[in-house]
Coordinates of C-alpha atoms and ligand atoms in Angstrom, one line a residue:
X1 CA -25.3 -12.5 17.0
X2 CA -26.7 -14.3 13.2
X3 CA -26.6 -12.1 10.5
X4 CA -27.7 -13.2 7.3
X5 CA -26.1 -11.1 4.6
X6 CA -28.7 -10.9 1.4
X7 CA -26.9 -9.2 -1.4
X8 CA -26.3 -9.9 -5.4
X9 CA -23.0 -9.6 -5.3
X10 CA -20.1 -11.0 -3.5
X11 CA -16.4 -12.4 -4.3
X12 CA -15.5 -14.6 -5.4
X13 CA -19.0 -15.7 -6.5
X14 CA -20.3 -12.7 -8.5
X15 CA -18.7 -9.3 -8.9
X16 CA -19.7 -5.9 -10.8
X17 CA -18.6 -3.4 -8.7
X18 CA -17.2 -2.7 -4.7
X19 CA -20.6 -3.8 -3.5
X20 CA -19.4 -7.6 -4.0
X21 CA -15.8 -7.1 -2.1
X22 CA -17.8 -4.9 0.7
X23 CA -20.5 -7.5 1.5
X24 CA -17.6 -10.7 1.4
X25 CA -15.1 -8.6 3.2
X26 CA -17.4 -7.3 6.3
X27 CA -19.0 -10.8 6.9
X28 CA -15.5 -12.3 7.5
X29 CA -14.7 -9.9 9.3
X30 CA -17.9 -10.0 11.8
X31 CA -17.6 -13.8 12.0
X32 CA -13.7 -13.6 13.0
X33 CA -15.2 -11.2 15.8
X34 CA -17.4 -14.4 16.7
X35 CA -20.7 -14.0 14.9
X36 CA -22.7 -16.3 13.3
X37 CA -23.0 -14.3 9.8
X38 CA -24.2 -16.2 6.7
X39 CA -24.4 -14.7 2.9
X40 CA -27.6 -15.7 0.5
X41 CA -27.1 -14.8 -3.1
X42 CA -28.1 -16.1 -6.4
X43 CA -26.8 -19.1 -7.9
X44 CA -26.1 -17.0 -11.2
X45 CA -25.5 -19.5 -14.2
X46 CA -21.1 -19.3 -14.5
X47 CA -20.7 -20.6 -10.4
X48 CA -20.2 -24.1 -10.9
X49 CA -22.8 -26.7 -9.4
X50 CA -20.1 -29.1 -9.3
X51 CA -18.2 -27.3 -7.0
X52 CA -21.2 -26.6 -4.2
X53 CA -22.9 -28.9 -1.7
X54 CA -26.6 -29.3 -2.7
X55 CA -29.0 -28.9 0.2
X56 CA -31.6 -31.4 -0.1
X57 CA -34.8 -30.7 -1.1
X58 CA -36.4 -27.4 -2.9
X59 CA -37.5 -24.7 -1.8
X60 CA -40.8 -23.1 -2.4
X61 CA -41.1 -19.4 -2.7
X62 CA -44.5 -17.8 -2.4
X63 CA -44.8 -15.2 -5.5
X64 CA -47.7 -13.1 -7.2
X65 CA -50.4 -15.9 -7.1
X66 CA -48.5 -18.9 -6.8
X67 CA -45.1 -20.5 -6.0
X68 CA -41.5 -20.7 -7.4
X69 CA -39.8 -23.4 -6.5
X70 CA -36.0 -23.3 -6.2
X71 CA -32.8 -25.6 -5.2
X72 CA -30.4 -24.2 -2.4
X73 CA -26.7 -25.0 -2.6
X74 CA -24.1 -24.1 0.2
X75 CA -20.3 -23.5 0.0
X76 CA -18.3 -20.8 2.5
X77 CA -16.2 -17.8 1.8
X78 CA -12.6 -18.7 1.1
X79 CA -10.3 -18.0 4.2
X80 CA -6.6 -17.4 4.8
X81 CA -5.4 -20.7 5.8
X82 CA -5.0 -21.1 9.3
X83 CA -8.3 -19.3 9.8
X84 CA -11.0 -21.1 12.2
X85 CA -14.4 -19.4 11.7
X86 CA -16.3 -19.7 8.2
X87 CA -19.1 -17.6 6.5
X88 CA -21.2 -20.0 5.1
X89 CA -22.6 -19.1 1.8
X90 CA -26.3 -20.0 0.3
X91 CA -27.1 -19.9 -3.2
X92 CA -30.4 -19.7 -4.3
X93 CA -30.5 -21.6 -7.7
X94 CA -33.4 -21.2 -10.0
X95 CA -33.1 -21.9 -13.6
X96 CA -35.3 -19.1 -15.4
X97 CA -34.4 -16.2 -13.1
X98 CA -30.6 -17.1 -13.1
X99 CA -29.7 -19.1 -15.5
X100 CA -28.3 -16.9 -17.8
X101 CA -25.2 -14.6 -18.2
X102 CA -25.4 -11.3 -16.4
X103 CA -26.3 -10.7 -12.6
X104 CA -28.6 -7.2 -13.6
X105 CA -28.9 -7.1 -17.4
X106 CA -26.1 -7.9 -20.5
X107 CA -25.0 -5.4 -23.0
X108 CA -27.9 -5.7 -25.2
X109 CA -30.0 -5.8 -21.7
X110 CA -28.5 -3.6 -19.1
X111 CA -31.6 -4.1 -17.2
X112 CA -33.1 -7.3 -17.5
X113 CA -37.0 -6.9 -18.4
X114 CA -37.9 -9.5 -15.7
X115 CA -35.5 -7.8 -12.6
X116 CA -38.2 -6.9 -10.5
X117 CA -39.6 -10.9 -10.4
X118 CA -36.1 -12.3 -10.2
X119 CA -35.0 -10.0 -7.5
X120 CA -38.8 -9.8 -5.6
X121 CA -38.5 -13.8 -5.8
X122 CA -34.7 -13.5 -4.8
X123 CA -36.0 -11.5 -1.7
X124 CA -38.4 -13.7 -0.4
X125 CA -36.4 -17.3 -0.6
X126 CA -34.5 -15.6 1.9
X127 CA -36.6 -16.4 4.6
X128 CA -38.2 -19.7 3.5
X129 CA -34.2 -20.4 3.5
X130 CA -34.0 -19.7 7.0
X131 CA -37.2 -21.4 7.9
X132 CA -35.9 -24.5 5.9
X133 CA -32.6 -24.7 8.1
X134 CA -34.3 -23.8 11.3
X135 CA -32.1 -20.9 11.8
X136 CA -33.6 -17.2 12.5
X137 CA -31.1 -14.2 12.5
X138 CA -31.1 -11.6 14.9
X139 CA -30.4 -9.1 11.5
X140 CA -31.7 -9.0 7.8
X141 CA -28.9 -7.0 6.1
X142 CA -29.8 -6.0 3.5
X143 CA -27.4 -4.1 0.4
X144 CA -28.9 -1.9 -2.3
X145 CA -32.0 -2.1 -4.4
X146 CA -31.5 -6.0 -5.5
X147 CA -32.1 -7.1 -1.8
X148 CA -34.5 -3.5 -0.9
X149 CA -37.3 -6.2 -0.3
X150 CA -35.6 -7.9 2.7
X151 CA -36.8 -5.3 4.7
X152 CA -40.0 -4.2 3.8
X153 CA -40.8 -8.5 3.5
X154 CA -39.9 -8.2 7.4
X155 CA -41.8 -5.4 8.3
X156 CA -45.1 -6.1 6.3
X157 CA -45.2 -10.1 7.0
X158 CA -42.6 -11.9 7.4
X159 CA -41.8 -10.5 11.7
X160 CA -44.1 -13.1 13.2
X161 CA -43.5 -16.5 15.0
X162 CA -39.8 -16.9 14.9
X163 CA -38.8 -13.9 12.4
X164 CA -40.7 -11.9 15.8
X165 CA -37.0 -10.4 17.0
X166 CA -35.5 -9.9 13.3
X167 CA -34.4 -7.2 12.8
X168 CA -33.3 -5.3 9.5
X169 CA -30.3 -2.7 8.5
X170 CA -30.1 -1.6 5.1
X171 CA -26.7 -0.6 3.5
X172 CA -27.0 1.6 0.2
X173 CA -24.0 1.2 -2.0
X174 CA -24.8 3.3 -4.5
X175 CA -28.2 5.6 -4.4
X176 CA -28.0 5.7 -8.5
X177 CA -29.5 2.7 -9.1
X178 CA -33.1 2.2 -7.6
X179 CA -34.6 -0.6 -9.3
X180 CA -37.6 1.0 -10.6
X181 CA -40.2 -0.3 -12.6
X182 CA -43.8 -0.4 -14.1
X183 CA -46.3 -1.0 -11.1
X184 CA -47.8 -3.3 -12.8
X185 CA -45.1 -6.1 -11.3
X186 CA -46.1 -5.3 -8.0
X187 CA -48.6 -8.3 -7.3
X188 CA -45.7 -10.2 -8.2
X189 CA -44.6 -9.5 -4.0
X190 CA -47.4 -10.6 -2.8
X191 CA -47.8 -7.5 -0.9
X192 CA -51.4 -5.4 -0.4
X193 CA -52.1 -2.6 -2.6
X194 CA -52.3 -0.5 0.4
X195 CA -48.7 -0.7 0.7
X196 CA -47.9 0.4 -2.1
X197 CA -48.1 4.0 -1.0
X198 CA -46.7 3.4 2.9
X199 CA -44.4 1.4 2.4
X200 CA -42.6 3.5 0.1
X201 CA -42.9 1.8 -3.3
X202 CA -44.3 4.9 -5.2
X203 CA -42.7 6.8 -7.0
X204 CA -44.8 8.8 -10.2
X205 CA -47.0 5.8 -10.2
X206 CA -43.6 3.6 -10.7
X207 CA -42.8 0.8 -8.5
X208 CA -39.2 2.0 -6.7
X209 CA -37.5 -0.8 -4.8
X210 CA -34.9 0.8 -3.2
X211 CA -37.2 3.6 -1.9
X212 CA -39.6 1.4 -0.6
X213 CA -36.7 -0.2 1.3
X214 CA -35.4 3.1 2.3
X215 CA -38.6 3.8 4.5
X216 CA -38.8 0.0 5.6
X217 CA -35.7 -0.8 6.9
X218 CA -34.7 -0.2 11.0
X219 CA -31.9 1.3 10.3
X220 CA -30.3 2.9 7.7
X221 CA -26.5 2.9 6.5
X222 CA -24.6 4.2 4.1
X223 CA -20.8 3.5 3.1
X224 CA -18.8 6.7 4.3
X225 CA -19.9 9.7 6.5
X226 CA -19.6 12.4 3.9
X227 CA -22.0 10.5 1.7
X228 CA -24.6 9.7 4.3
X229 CA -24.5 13.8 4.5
X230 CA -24.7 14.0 0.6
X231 CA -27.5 11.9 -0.1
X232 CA -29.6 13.9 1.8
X233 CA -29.6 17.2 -0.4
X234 CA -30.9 17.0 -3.2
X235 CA -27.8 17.4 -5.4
X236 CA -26.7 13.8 -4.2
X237 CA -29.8 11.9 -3.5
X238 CA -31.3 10.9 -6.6
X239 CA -34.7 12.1 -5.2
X240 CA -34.7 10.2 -2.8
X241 CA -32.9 13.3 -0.3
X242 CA -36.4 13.5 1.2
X243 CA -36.8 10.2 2.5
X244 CA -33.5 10.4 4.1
X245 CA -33.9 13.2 5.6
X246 CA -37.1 11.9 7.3
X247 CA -35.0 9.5 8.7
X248 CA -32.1 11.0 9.6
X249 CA -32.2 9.6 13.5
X250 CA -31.5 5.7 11.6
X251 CA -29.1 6.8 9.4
X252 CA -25.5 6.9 9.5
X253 CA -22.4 6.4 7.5
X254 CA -19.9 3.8 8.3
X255 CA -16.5 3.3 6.1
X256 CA -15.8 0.8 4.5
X257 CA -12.8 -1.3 4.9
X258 CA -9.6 -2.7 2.7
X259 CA -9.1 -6.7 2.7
X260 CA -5.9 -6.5 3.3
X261 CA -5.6 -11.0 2.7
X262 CA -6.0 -9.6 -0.8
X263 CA -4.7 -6.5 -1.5
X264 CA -1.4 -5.8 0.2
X265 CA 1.7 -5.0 -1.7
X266 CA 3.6 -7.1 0.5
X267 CA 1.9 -10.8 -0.1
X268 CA 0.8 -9.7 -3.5
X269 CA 1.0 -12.7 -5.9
X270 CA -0.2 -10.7 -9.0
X271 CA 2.7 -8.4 -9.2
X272 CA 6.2 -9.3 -10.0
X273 CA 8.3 -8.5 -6.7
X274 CA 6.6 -8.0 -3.5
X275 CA 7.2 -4.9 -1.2
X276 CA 6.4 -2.7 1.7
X277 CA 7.0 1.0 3.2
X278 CA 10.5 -0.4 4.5
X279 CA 11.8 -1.1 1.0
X280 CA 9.9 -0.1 -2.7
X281 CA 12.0 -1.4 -4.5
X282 CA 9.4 -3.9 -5.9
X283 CA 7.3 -1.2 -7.2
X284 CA 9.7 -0.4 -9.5
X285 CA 10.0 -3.3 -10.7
X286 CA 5.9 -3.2 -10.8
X287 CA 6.4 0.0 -12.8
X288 CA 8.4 -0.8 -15.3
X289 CA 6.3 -4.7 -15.7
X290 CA 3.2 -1.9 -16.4
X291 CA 4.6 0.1 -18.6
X292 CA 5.8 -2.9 -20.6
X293 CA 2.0 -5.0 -20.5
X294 CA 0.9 -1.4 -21.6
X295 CA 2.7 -1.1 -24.5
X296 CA 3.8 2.2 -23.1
X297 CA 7.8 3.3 -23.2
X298 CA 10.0 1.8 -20.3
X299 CA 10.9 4.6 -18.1
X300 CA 11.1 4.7 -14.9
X301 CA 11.4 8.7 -15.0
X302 CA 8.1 9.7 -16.3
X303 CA 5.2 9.6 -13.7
X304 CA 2.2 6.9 -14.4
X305 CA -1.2 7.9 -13.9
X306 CA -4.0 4.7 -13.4
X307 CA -7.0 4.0 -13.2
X308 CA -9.4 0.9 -12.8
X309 CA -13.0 2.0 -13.1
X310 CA -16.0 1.1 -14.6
X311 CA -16.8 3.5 -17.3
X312 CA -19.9 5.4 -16.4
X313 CA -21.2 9.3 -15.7
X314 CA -20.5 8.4 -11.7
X315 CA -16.7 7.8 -12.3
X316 CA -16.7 11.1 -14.1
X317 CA -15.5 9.8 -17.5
X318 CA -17.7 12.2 -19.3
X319 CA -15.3 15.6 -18.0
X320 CA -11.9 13.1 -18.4
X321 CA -12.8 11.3 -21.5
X322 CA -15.5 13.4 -23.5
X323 CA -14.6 13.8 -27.1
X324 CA -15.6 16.8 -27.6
X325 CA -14.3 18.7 -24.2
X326 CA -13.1 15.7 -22.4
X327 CA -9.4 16.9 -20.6
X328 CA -7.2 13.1 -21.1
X329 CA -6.2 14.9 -24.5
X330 CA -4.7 17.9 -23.7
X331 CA -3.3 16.4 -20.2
X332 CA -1.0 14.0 -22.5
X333 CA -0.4 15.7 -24.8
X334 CA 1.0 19.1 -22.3
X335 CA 2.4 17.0 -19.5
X336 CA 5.9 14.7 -19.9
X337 CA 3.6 11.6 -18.0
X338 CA 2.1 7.7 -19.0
X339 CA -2.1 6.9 -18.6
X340 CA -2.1 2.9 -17.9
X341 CA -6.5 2.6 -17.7
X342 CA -8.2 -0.3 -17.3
X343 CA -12.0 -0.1 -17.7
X344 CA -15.2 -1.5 -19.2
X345 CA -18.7 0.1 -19.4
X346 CA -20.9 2.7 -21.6
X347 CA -19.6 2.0 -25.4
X348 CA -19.1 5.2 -26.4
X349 CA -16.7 5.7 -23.3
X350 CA -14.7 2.5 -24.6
X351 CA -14.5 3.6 -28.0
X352 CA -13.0 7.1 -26.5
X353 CA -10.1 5.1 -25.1
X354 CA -9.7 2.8 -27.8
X355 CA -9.2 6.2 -30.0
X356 CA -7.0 7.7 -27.2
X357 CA -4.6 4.9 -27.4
X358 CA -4.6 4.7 -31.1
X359 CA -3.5 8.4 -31.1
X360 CA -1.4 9.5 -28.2
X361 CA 1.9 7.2 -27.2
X362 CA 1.7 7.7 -23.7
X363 CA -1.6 6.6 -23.2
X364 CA -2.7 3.2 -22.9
X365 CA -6.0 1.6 -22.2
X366 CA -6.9 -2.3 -22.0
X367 CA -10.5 -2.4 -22.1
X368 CA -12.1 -5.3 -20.3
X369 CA -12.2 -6.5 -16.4
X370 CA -9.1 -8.4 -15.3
X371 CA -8.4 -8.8 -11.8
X372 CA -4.8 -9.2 -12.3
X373 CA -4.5 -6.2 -13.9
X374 CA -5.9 -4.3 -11.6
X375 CA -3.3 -5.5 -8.8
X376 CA -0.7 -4.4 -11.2
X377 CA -2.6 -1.1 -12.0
X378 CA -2.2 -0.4 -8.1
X379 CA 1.3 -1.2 -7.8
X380 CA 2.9 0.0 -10.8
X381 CA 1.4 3.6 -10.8
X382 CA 2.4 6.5 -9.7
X383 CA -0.5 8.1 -9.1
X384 CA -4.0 6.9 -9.2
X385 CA -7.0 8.9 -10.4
X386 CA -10.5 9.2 -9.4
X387 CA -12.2 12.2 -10.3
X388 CA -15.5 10.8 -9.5
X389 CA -19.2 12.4 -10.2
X390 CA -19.9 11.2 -6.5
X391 CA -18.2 8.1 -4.8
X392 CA -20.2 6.4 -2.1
X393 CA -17.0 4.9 -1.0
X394 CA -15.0 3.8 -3.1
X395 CA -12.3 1.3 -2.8
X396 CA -9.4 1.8 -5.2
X397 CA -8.2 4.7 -3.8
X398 CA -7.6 3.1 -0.5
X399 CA -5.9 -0.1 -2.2
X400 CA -4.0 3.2 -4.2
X401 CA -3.0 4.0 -1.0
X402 CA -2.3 0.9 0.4
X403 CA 0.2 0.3 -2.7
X404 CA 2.0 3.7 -2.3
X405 CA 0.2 5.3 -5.0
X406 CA -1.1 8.5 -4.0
X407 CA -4.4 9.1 -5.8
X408 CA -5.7 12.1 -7.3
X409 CA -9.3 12.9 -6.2
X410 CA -12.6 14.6 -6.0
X411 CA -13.5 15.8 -3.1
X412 CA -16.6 13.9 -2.6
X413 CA -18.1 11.0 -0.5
X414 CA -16.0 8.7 0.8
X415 CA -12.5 9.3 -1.3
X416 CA -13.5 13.1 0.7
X417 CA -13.2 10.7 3.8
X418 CA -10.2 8.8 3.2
X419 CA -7.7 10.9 1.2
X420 CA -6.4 14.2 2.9
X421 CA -5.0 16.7 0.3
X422 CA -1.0 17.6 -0.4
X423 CA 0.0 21.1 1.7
X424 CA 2.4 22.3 -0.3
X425 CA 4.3 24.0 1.8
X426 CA 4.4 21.7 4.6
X427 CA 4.6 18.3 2.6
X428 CA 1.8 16.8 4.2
X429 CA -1.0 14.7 2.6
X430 CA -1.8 11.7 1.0
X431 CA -3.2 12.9 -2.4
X432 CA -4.2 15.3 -4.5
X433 CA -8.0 16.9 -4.3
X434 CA -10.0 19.2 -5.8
X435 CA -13.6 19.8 -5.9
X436 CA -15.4 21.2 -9.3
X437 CA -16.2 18.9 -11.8
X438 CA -14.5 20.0 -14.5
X439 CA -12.5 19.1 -17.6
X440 CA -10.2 21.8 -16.2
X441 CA -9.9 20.8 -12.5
X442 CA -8.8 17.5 -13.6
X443 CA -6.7 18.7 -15.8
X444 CA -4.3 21.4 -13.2
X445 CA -4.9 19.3 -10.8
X446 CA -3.1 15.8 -12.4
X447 CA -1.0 18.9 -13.5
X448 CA 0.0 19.5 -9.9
X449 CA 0.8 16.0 -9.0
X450 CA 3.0 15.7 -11.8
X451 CA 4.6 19.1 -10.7
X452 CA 5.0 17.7 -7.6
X453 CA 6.4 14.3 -8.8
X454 CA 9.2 16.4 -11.0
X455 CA 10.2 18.8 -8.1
X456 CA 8.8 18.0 -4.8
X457 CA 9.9 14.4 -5.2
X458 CA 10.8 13.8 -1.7
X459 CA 7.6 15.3 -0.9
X460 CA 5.6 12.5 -3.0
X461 CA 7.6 9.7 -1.9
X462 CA 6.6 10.8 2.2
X463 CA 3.3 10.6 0.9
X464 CA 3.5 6.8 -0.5
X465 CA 4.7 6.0 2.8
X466 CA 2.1 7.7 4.5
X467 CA -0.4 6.2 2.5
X468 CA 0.7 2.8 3.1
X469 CA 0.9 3.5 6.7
X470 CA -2.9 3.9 6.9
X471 CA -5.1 1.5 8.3
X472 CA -8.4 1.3 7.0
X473 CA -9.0 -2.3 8.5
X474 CA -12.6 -3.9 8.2
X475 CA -12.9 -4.8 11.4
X476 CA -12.8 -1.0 12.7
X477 CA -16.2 -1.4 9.7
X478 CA -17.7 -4.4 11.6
X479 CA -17.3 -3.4 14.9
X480 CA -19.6 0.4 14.0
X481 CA -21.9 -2.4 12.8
X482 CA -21.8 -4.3 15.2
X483 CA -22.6 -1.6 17.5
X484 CA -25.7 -0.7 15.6
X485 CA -27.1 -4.5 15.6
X486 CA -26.9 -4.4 19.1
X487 CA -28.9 -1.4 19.6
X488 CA -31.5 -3.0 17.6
X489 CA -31.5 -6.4 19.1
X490 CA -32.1 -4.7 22.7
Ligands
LIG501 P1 -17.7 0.8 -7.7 O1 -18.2 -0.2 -6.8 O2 -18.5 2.1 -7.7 O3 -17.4 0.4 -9.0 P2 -15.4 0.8 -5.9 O4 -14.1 1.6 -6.0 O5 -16.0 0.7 -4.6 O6 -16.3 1.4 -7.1 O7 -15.0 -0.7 -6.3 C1 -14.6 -1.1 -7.6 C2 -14.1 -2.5 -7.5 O8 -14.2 -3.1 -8.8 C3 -12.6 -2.5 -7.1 O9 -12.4 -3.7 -6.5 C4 -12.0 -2.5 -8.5 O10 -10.7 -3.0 -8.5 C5 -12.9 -3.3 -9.3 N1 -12.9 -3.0 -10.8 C6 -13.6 -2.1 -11.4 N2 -13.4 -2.2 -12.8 C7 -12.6 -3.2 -12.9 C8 -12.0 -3.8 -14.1 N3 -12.2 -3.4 -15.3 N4 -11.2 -4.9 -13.9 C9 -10.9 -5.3 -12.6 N5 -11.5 -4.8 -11.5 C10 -12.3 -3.8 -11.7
LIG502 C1 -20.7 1.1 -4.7 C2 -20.0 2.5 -4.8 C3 -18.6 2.5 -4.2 C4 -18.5 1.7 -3.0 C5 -19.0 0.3 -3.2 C6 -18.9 -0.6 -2.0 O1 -20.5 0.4 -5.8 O2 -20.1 3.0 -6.0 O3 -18.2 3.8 -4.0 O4 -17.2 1.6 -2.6 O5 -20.3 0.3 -3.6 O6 -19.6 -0.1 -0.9

């Protein structure tokens, strides 16, 4: 089958969150199962011209009342050597939507004024890309509200003449962020006012992109079963409940997957000493390299709790980290244990853990992104925690538990679908769950974990291995979507 993948994000081009590692990660694996499956993204300003192959001639993008015109560059995902297929990539390079720091806003900006042009724009070069190479996919994927338009471009348009078998899936990563803006930017599609109502942009008289796409799209996914069940009550769904719900018949959750080329313990080439379930030694040794990059005391005795998130409500920072009833405090300052945290995000979050590892010695926070880091985050912990508000999917606690590092979760979405919680009296599990949001659930709860670390220690080292034992490949991912691009190309 061709699959064009239309996203803002993928490694290791453009990263904010799991979205970019998601979109790279399932297109490899869909081409090694022998698709055709190409990626269009922005050229944002920091990817290096030099290092792409210009396609010649521009492009011309039919906007509002007139045209943008844009230059396309190509390059492919980077593949293990050895590998024979290739996932072609397509930038779309425009110099006043993209050339500038940030992919959806900067600190100043968190949401750039002009996001629904760049990212209406962004949506339509897709297919005057594919018209320009001559090459019509079967599916539009679409992820999230950057790319929302890809589908509702299809359906009200863009399905004629050799776009007449497209068909479109679109993947929400995160129901949180919408895009939603002033309608006033909604000539800028070039779509009829009529639309604006049945296609599904309104929302109290706002312009919502990633409803519109919602009601558009052929079929719906999200990235784990238990959230595709969440978002549709209204506790979860951001509003937006309703419409799923209405669809419920093209909606489903499929798991995400780990890349195991780049994270796996046991080719690692960010930590110090490689290992697997047959022999840990090396994650000592990753230990005690953490502890010392920390600044926290070298012991290999007292349990390590990390983390690698970005800092916002969704992680659930504000019941861990909240100065006024926050529960980090009192969990280091009761419990004989080390916080290693690496994390950037809402200011007032990264002054919190600035303060924290002013004041308490056995916590340590670096604030910032570093990919390093977070490899030796994964190995060197004991225990990783994710006490998120919701988790579509989430990631790190499956690379958690691909390093051995049990994590400590809320029962919720995805880390709900991939973590099974510690019976005490039988040993069995893989982590540690519980399911209020509360300063004081996380607090007995990374209570119990380091309990169990100081006297059910044999009990927490079967559950490393277990962990690591798991096999959360993509390709058992691409092959549920495979399943569902085939229903829609018969
Ligand atoms: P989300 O996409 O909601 O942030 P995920 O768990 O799906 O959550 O994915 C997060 C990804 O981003 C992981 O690959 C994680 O390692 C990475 N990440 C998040 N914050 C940082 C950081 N400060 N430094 C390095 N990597 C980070
Ligand atoms: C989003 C979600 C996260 C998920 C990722 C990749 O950023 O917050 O839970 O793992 O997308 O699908």
């Amino acid at each position: 089958m061709k699959i064009l993948m239309t996203t803002s994000e993928a490694v290791p081009f453009a990263k904010t969150g799991g979205l970019a590692d998601a979109v790279s990660a399932l297109s490899l694996s869909l081409a090694a199962l022998g698709h055709d499956v190409r990626i269009v993204m922005p050229r944002y300003y920091p990817i290096d011209r030099a290092k792409l192959e210009l396609i010649e001639g521009p492009l011309g993008v039919p906007v509002g009342w007139g045209e943008e015109w844009a230059a396309i560059y190509r390059t492919t995902l980077p593949v293990p050597a050895g590998t024979e297929h290739e996932v072609p990539v397509y930038m779309v390079d425009h110099e006043n939507f993209f050339g500038r720091d940030g992919i959806y806003g900067i600190p100043s900006e968190p949401d750039f004024a002009d996001n629904p042009r760049r990212f209406s724009f962004f949506s339509r070069s897709v297919f005057q890309l594919c018209r320009k190479l001559g090459w019509y996919p079967d599916i539009f994927h679409a992820h999230d509200w950057p790319t929302a338009l890809v589908p509702v471009f299809l359906k009200h348009g863009e399905r004629t003449g050799p776009f007449g078998k497209s068909s479109s899936v679109f993947t929400i990563h995160n129901i949180g962020y919408q895009g939603v803006y002033a309608k006033e930017f909604f000539p800028y599609t070039k779509l009829d006012w009529d639309l604006f109502r049945s296609a599904g942009f309104e929302d109290w008289d706002r312009m919502n992109l990633l409803k519109a796409g919602l009601v558009c799209a052929d079929k719906l996914t999200t990235v784990s079963p238990t959230y595709a069940e969440e978002t549709k009550t209204s506790a979860y769904g951001f509003r937006l409940d309703g419409v799923l719900r209405a669809r419920e018949g093209d909606y489903a959750g499929i798991l995400n997957g780990v890349d195991f080329d780049l994270w796996n313990p046991s080719t690692d080439t960010y930590i110090p000493v490689c290992y697997d379930r047959n022999d840990l030694s090396g994650k000592a040794i990753a230990k005690s390299a953490l502890q010392k990059e920390f600044g926290l005391p070298v012991d290999p005795d007292v349990p390590v709790i990390g983390m690698v998130t970005r800092l916002t409500e969704q992680k659930g920072v504000g019941e861990l980290f909240g100065p006024s009833y926050g529960s980090a405090w009192s969990i280091c300052q009761d419990m004989a244990l080390q916080f290693a945290i690496l994390g950037s995000g809402e200011r007032w979050c990264e002054n919190e853990l600035r303060s924290l590892s002013a004041r308490l010695p056995n916590f340590r926070a670096t604030i910032g992104y570093s990919e390093r880091l977070s490899h030796m985050i994964e190995a060197g912990s004991d225990f990783f925690l994710m006490p998120s508000r919701y988790e579509p999917c989430g990631l790190n606690q499956m690379y958690s538990l691909a390093y051995g590092t049990p994590p400590i979760v809320r029962r919720t979405g995805g880390l709900a679908d991939t973590v099974e919680n510690y019976v005490q009296e039988t040993g069995e599990g893989t982590g540690f769950m519980f399911d209020e949001l509360t300063p004081r659930s996380i607090y007995d709860t990374v209570g119990w974990a380091v309990w169990a670390y100081y006297n059910k220690r044999e009990d927490v080292e079967a559950m490393r291995i277990r962990g690591m034992e798991l096999d959360f490949t993509w390709e058992t991912s691409a092959r549920r979507y495979l399943a569902l691009y085939e229903k829609l190309a018969r």
